[in-house]
Coordinates of N, CA and C in Angstrom, one line a residue:
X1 N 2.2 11.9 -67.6 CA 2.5 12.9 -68.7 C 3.7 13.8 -68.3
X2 N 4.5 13.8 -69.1 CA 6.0 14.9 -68.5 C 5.6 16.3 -68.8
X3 N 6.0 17.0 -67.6 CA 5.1 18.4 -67.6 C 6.1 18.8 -68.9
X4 N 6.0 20.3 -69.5 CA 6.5 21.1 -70.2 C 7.9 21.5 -69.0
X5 N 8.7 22.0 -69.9 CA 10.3 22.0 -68.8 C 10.7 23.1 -69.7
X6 N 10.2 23.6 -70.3 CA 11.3 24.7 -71.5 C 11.0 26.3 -70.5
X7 N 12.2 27.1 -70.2 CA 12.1 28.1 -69.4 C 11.5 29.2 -70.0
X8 N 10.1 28.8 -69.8 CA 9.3 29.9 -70.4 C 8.2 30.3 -69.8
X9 N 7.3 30.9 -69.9 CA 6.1 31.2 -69.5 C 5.2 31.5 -70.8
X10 N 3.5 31.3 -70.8 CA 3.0 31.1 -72.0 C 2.9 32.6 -72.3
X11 N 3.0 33.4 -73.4 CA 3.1 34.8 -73.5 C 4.4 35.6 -73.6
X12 N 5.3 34.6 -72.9 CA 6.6 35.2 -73.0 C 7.5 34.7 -74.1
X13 N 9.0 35.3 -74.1 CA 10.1 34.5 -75.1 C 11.2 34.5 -74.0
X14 N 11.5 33.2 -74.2 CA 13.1 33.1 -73.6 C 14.1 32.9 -74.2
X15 N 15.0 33.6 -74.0 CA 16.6 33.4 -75.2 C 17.3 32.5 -74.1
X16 N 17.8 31.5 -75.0 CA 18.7 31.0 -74.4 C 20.0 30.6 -74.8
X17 N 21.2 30.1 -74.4 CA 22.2 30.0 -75.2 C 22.0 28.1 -74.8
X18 N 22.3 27.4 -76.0 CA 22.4 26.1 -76.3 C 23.9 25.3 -76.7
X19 N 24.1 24.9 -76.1 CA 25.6 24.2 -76.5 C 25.4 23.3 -78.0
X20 N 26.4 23.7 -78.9 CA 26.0 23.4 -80.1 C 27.0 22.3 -80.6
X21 N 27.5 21.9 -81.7 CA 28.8 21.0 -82.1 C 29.8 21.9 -82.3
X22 N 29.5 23.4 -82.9 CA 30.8 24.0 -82.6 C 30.9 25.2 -81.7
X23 N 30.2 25.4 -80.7 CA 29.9 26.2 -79.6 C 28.3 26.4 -79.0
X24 N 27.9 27.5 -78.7 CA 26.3 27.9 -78.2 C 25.8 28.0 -79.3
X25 N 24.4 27.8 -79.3 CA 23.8 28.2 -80.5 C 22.9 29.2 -79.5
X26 N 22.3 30.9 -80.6 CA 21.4 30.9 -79.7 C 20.0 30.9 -80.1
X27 N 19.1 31.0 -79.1 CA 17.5 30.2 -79.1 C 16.8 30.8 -78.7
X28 N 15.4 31.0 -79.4 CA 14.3 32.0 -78.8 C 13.0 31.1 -78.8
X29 N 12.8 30.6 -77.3 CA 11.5 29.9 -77.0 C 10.4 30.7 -76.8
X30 N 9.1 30.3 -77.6 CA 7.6 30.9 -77.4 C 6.8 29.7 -76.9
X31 N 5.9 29.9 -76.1 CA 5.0 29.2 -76.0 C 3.5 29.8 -76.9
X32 N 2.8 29.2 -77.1 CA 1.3 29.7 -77.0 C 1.0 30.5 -76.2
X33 N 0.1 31.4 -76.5 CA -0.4 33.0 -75.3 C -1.2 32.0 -74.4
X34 N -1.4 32.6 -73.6 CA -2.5 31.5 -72.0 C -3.4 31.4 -72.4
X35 N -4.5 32.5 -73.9 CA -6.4 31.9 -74.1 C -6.0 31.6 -75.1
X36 N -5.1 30.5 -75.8 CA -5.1 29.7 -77.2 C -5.0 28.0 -76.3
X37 N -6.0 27.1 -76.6 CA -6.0 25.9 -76.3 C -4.3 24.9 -76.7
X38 N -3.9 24.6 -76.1 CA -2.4 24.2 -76.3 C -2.0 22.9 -77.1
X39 N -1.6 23.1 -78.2 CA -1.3 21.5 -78.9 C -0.1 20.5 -78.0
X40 N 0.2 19.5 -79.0 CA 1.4 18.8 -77.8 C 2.2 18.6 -79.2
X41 N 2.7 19.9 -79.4 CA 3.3 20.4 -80.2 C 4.7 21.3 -80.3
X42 N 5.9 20.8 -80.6 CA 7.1 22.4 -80.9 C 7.3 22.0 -82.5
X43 N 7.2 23.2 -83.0 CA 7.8 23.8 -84.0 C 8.6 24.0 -84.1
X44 N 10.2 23.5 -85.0 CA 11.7 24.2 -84.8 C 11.6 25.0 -86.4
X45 N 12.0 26.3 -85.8 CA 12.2 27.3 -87.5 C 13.4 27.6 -87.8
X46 N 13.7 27.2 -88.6 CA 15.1 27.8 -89.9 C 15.2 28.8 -90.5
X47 N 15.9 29.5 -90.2 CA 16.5 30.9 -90.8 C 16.8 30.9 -92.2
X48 N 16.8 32.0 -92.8 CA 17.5 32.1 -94.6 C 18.9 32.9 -94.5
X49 N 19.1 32.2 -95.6 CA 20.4 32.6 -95.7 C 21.9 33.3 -94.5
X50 N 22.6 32.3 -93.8 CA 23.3 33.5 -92.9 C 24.2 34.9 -93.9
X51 N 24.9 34.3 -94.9 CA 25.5 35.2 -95.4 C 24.9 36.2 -96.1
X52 N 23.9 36.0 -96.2 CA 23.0 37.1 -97.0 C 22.0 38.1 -95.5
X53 N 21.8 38.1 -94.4 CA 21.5 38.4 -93.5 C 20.6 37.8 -92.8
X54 N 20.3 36.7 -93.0 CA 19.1 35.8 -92.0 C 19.4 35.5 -91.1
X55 N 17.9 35.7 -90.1 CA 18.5 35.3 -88.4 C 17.1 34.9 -88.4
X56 N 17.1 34.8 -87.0 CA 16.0 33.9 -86.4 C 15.5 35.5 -86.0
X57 N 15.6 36.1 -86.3 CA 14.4 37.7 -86.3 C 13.7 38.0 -87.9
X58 N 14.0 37.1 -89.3 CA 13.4 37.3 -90.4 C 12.1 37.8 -90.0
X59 N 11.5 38.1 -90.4 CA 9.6 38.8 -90.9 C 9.3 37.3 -90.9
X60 N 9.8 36.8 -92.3 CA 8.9 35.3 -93.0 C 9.5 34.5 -91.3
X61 N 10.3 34.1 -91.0 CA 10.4 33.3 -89.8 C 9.5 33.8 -88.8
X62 N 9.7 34.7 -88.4 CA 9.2 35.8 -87.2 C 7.5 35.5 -87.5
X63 N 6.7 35.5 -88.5 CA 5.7 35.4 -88.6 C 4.9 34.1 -88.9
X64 N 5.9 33.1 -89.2 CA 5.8 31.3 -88.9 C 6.0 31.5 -87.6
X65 N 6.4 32.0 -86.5 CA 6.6 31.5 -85.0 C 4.8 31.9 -84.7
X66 N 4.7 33.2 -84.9 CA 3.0 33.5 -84.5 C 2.3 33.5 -84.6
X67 N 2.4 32.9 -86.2 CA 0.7 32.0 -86.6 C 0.8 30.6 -86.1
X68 N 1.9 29.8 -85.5 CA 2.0 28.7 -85.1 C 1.5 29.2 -83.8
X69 N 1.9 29.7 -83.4 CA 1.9 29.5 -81.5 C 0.2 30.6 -81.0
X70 N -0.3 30.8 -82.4 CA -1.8 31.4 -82.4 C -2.8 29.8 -82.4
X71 N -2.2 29.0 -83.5 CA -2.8 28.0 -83.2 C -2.4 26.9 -81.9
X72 N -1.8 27.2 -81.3 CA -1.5 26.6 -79.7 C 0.0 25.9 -80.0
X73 N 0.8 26.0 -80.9 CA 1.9 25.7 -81.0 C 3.1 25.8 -80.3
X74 N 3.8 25.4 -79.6 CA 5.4 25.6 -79.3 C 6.3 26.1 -80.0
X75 N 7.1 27.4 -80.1 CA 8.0 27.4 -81.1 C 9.4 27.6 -80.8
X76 N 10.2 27.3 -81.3 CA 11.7 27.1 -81.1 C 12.2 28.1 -82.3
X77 N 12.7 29.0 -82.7 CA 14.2 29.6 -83.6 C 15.2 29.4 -82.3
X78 N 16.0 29.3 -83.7 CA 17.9 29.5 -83.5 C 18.4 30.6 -84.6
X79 N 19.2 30.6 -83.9 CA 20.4 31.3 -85.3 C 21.4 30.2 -85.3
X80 N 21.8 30.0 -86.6 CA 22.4 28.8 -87.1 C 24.2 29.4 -87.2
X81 N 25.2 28.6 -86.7 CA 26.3 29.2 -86.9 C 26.7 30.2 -87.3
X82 N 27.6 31.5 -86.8 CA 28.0 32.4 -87.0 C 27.1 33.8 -87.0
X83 N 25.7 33.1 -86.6 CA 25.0 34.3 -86.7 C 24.4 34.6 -85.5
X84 N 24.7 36.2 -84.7 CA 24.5 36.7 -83.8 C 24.8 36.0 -82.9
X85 N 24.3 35.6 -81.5 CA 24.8 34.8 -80.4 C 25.1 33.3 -81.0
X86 N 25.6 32.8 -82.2 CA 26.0 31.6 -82.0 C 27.2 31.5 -83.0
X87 N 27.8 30.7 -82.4 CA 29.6 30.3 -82.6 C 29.4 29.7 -84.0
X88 N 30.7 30.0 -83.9 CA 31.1 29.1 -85.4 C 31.2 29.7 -86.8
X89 N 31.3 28.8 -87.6 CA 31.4 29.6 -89.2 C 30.6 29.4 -89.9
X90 N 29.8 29.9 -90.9 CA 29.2 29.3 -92.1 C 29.8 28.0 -92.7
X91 N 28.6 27.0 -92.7 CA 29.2 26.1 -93.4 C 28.6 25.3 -94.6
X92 N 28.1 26.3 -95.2 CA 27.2 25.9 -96.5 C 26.3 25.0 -96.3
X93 N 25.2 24.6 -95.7 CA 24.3 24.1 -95.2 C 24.6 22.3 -94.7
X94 N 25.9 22.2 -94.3 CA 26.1 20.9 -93.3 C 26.1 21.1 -92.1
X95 N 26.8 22.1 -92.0 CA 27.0 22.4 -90.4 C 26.1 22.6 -89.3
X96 N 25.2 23.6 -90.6 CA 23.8 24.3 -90.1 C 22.8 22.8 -89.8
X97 N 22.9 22.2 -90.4 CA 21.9 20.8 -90.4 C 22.5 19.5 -88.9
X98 N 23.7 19.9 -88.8 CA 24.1 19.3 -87.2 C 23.3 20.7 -85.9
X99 N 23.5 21.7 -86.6 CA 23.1 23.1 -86.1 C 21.7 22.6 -85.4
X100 N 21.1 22.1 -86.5 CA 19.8 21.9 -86.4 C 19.2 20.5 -85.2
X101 N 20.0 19.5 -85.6 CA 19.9 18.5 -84.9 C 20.3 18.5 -83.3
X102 N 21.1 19.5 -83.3 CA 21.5 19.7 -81.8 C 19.7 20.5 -81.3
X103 N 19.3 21.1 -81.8 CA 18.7 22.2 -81.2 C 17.3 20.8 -81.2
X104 N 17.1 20.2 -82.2 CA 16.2 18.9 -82.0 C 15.9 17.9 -80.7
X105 N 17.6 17.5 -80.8 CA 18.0 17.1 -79.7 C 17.5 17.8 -78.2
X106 N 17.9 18.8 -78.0 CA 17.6 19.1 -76.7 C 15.6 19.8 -77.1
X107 N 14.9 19.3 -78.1 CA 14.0 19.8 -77.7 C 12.8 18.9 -77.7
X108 N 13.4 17.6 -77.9 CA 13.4 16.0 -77.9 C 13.5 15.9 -76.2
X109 N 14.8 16.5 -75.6 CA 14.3 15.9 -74.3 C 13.5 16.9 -73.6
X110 N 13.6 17.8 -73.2 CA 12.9 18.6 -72.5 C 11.3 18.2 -72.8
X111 N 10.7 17.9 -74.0 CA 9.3 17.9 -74.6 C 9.2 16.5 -74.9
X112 N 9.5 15.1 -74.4 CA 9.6 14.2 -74.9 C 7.9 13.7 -75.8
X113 N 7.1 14.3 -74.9 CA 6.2 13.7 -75.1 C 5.2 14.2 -76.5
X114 N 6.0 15.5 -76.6 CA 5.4 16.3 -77.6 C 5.7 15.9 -79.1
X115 N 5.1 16.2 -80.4 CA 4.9 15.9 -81.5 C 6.0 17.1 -82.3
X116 N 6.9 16.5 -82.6 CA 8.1 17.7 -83.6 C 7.5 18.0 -85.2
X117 N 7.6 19.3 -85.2 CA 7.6 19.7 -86.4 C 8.5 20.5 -86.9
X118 N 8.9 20.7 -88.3 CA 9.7 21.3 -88.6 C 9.7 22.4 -89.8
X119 N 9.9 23.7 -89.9 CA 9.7 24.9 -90.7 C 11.0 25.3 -91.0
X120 N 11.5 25.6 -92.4 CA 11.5 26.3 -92.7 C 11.7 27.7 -93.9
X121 N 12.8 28.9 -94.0 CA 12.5 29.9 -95.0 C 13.2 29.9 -95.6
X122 N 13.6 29.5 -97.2 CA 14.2 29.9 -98.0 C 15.6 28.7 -97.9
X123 N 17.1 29.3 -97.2 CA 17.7 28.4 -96.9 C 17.8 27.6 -95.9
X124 N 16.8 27.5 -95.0 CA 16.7 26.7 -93.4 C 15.2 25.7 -94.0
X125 N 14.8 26.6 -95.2 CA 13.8 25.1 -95.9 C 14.9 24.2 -96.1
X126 N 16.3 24.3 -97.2 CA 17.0 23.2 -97.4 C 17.5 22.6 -96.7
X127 N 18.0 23.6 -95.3 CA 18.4 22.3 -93.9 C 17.2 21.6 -93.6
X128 N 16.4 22.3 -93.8 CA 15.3 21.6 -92.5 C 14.5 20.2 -93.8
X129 N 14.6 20.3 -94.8 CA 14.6 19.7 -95.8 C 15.4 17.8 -96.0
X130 N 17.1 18.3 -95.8 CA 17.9 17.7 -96.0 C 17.9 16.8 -94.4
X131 N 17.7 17.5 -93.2 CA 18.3 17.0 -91.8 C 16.6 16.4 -92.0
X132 N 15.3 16.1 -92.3 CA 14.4 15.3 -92.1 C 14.2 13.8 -92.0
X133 N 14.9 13.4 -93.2 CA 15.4 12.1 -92.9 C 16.2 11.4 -91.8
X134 N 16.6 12.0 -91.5 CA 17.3 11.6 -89.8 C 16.4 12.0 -88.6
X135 N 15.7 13.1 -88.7 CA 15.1 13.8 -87.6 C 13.8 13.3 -87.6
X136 N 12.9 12.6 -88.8 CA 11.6 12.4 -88.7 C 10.6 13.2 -88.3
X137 N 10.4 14.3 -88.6 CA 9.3 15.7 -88.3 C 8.0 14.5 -88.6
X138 N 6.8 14.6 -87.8 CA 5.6 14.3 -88.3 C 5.0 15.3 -89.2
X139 N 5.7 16.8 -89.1 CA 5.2 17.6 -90.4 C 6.5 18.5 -90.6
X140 N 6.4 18.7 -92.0 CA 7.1 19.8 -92.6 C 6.9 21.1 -93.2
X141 N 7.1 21.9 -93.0 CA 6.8 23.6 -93.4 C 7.9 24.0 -94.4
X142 N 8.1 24.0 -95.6 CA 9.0 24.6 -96.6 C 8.4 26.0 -97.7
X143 N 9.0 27.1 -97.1 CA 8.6 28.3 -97.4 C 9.7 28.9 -98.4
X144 N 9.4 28.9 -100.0 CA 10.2 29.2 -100.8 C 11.8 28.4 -100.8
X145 N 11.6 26.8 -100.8 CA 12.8 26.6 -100.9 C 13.4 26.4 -102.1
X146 N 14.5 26.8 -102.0 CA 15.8 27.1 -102.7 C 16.3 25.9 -103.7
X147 N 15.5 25.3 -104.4 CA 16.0 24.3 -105.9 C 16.3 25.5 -106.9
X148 N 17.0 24.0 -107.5 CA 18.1 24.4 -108.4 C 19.2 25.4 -107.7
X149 N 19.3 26.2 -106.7 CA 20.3 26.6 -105.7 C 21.6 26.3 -105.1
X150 N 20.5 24.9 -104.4 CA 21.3 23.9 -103.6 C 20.9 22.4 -103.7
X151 N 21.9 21.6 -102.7 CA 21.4 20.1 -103.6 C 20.3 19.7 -102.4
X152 N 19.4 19.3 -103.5 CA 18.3 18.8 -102.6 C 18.1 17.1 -102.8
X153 N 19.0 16.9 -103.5 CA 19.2 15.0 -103.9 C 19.2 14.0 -101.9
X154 N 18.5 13.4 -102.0 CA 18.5 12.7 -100.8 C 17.2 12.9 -100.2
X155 N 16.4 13.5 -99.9 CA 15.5 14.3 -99.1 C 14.8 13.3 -99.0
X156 N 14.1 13.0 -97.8 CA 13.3 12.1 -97.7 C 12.0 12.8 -96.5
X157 N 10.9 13.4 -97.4 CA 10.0 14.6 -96.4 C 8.9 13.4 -95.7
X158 N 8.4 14.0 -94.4 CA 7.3 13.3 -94.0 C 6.2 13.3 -94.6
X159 N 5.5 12.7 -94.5 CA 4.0 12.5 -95.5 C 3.2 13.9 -95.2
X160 N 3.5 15.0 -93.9 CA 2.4 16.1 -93.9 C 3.8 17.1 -94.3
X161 N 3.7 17.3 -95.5 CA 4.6 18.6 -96.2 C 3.9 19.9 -96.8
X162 N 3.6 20.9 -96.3 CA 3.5 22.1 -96.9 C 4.5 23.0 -97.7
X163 N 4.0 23.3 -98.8 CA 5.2 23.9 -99.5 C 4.7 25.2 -100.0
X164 N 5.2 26.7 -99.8 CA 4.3 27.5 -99.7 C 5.5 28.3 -100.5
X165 N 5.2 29.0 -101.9 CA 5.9 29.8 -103.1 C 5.3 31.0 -103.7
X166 N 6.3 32.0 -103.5 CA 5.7 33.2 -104.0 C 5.9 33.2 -105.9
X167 N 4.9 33.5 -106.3 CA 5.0 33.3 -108.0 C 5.9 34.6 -108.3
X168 N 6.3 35.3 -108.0 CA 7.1 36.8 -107.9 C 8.3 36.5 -107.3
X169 N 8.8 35.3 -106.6 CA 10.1 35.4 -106.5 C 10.9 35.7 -107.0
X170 N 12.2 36.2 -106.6 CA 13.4 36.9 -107.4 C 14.5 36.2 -107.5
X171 N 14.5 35.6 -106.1 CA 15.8 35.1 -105.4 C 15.9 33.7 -105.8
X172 N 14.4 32.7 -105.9 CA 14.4 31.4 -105.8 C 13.3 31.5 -106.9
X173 N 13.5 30.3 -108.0 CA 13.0 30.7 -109.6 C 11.7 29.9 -108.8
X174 N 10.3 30.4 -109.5 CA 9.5 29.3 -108.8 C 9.4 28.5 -109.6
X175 N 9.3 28.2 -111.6 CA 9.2 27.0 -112.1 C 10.3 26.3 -111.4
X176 N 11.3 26.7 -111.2 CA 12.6 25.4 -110.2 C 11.7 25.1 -109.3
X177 N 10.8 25.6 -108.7 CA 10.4 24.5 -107.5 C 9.0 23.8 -108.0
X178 N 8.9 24.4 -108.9 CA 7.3 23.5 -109.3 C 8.0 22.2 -110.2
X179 N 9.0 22.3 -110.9 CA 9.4 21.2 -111.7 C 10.0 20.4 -110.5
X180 N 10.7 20.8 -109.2 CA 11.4 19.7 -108.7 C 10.2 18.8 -107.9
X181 N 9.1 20.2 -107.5 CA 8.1 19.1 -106.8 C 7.4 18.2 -107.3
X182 N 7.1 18.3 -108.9 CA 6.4 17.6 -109.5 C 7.5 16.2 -110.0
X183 N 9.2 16.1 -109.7 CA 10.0 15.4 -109.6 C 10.0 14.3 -109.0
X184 N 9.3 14.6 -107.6 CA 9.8 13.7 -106.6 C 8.3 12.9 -106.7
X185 N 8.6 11.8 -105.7 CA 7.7 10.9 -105.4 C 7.7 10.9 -103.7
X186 N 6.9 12.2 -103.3 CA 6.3 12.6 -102.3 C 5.5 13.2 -101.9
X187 N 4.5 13.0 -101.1 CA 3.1 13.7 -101.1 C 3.5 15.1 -100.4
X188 N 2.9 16.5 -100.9 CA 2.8 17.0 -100.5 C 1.9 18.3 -100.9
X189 N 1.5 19.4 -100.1 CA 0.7 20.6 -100.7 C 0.9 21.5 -100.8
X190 N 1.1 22.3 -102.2 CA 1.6 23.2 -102.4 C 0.8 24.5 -102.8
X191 N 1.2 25.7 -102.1 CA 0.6 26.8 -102.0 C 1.1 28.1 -103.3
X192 N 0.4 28.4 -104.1 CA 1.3 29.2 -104.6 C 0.6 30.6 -104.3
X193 N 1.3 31.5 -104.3 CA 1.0 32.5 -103.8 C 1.4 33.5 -105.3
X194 N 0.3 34.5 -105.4 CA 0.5 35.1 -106.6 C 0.8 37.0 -106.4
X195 N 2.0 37.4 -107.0 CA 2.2 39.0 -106.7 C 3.2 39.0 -105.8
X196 N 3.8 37.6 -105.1 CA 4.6 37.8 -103.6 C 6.0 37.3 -104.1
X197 N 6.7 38.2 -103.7 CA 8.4 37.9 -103.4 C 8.8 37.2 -102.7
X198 N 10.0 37.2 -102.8 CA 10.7 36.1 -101.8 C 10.6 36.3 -100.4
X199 N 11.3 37.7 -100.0 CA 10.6 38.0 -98.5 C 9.2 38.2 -98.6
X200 N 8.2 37.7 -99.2 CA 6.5 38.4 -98.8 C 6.2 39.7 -98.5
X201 N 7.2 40.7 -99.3 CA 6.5 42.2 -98.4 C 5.4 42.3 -99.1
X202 N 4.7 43.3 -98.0 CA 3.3 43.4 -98.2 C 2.2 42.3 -98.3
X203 N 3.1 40.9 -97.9 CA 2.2 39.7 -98.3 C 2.3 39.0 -96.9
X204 N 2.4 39.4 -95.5 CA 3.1 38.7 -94.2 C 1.6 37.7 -93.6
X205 N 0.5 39.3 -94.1 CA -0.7 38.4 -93.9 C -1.5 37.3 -94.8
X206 N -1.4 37.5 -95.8 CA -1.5 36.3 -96.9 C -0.8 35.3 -96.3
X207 N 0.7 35.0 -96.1 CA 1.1 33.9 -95.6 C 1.0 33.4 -94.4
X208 N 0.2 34.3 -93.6 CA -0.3 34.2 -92.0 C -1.1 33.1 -92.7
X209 N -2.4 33.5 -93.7 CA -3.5 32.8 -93.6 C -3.3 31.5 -94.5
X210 N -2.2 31.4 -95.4 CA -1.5 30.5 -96.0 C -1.7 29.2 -95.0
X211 N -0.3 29.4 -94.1 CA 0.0 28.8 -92.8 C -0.9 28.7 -92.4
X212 N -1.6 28.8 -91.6 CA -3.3 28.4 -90.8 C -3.9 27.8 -92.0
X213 N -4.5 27.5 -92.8 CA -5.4 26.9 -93.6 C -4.3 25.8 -93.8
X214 N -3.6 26.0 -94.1 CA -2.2 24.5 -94.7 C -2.4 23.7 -93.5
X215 N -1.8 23.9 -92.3 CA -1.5 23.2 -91.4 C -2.9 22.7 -90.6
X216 N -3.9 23.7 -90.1 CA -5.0 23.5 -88.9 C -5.7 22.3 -89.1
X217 N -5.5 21.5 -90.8 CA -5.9 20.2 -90.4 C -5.0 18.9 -89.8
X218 N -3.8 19.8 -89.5 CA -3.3 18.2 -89.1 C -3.1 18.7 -87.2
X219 N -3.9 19.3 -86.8 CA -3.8 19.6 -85.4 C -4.9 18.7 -84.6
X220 N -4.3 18.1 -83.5 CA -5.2 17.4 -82.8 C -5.1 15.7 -83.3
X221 N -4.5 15.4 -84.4 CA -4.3 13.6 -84.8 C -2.9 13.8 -85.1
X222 N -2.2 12.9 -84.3 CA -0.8 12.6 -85.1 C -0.6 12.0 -86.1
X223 N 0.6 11.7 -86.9 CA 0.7 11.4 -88.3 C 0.7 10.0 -87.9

């Protein structure tokens, strides 16, 4: 069994800088706390929007890292080009999806043996959406994503997809995501959440328990 290699300790966060396609990306490793039984699991999370101010410090991100890594999870954020420690420009969600792939990449080797999943918020749902078909997540986390927005033509999701929608969105229409989901020909479960916006204020713990009930049955069997 290849031990764990990621420069962390369980309890702590390590920042790290990542060599990216167009410079460092940077990266904030969690482990699970030391009394949560440990999956053989990393989670990689997607930021919203850079040009609108998303980083890998969002609330809705920031609070997908902790209800994962409560259930024994690994978690990985980046900031995706141009934002805070990492290089490069905005690139309307291509660049960000090589963005993504690099940071897969290195978390493919270090964890070979571990099970990838993938999250994420708003517009890092659409990367993390669009880069699945190449990356093969055994699960997917899409939290308010962004139809009718941006193009979501091509997607091809893994069979364990959660899709979690505030009916109060402002930013992202939610009949656009109920008509695209009921579009496609792919299994997935979708959570609607009633009274919540797009960032979830006031709602961080509702989607705590969102997350935990969505996911806790696919822990312990792989896909």
């Amino acid at each position: 069994m290849h031990k764990p290699s990621f420069p962390v300790a369980p309890g702590e966060t390590a920042c790290i800088a990542l060599e990216g396609p167009v410079g460092p990306l940077e990266v904030l490793i969690d482990l699970p706390k030391a009394d949560v039984p440990v999956q053989p699991i990393v989670a990689i999370i997607c930021h919203p929007l850079s040009t609108e101010g998303g980083t890998l410090h969002n609330k809705v991100v920031t609070m997908t890292a902790t209800t994962l890594r409560e259930l024994g999870i690994a978690t990985v954020r980046f900031n995706f080009r141009s934002v805070g420690g990492s290089a490069g420009e905005f690139d309307h969600g291509v660049g960000e999806q090589e963005d993504l792939k690099a940071v897969t990449a290195w978390v493919r080797q270090q964890r070979p043996d571990d099970r990838l999943w993938l999250a994420g918020f708003s517009f890092g749902a659409f990367v993390s959406l669009k880069a699945a078909a190449e990356l093969q997540p055994e699960a997917l986390i899409s939290i308010a994503p962004p139809a009718g927005r941006w193009d979501f033509d091509g997607i091809t999701p893994p069979a364990r997809w959660l899709v979690i929608q505030g009916e109060q969105d402002e930013i992202v229409d939610p009949q656009a995501v109920y008509q695209w989901l009921d579009s496609l020909d792919a299994p997935h479960e979708l959570v609607r959440m009633p009274d919540t916006s797009h960032f979830f204020h006031r709602k961080l713990i509702d989607l705590r328990g969102a997350l935990t009930h969505g996911v806790k049955h696919w822990l312990g069997t792989a896909a």
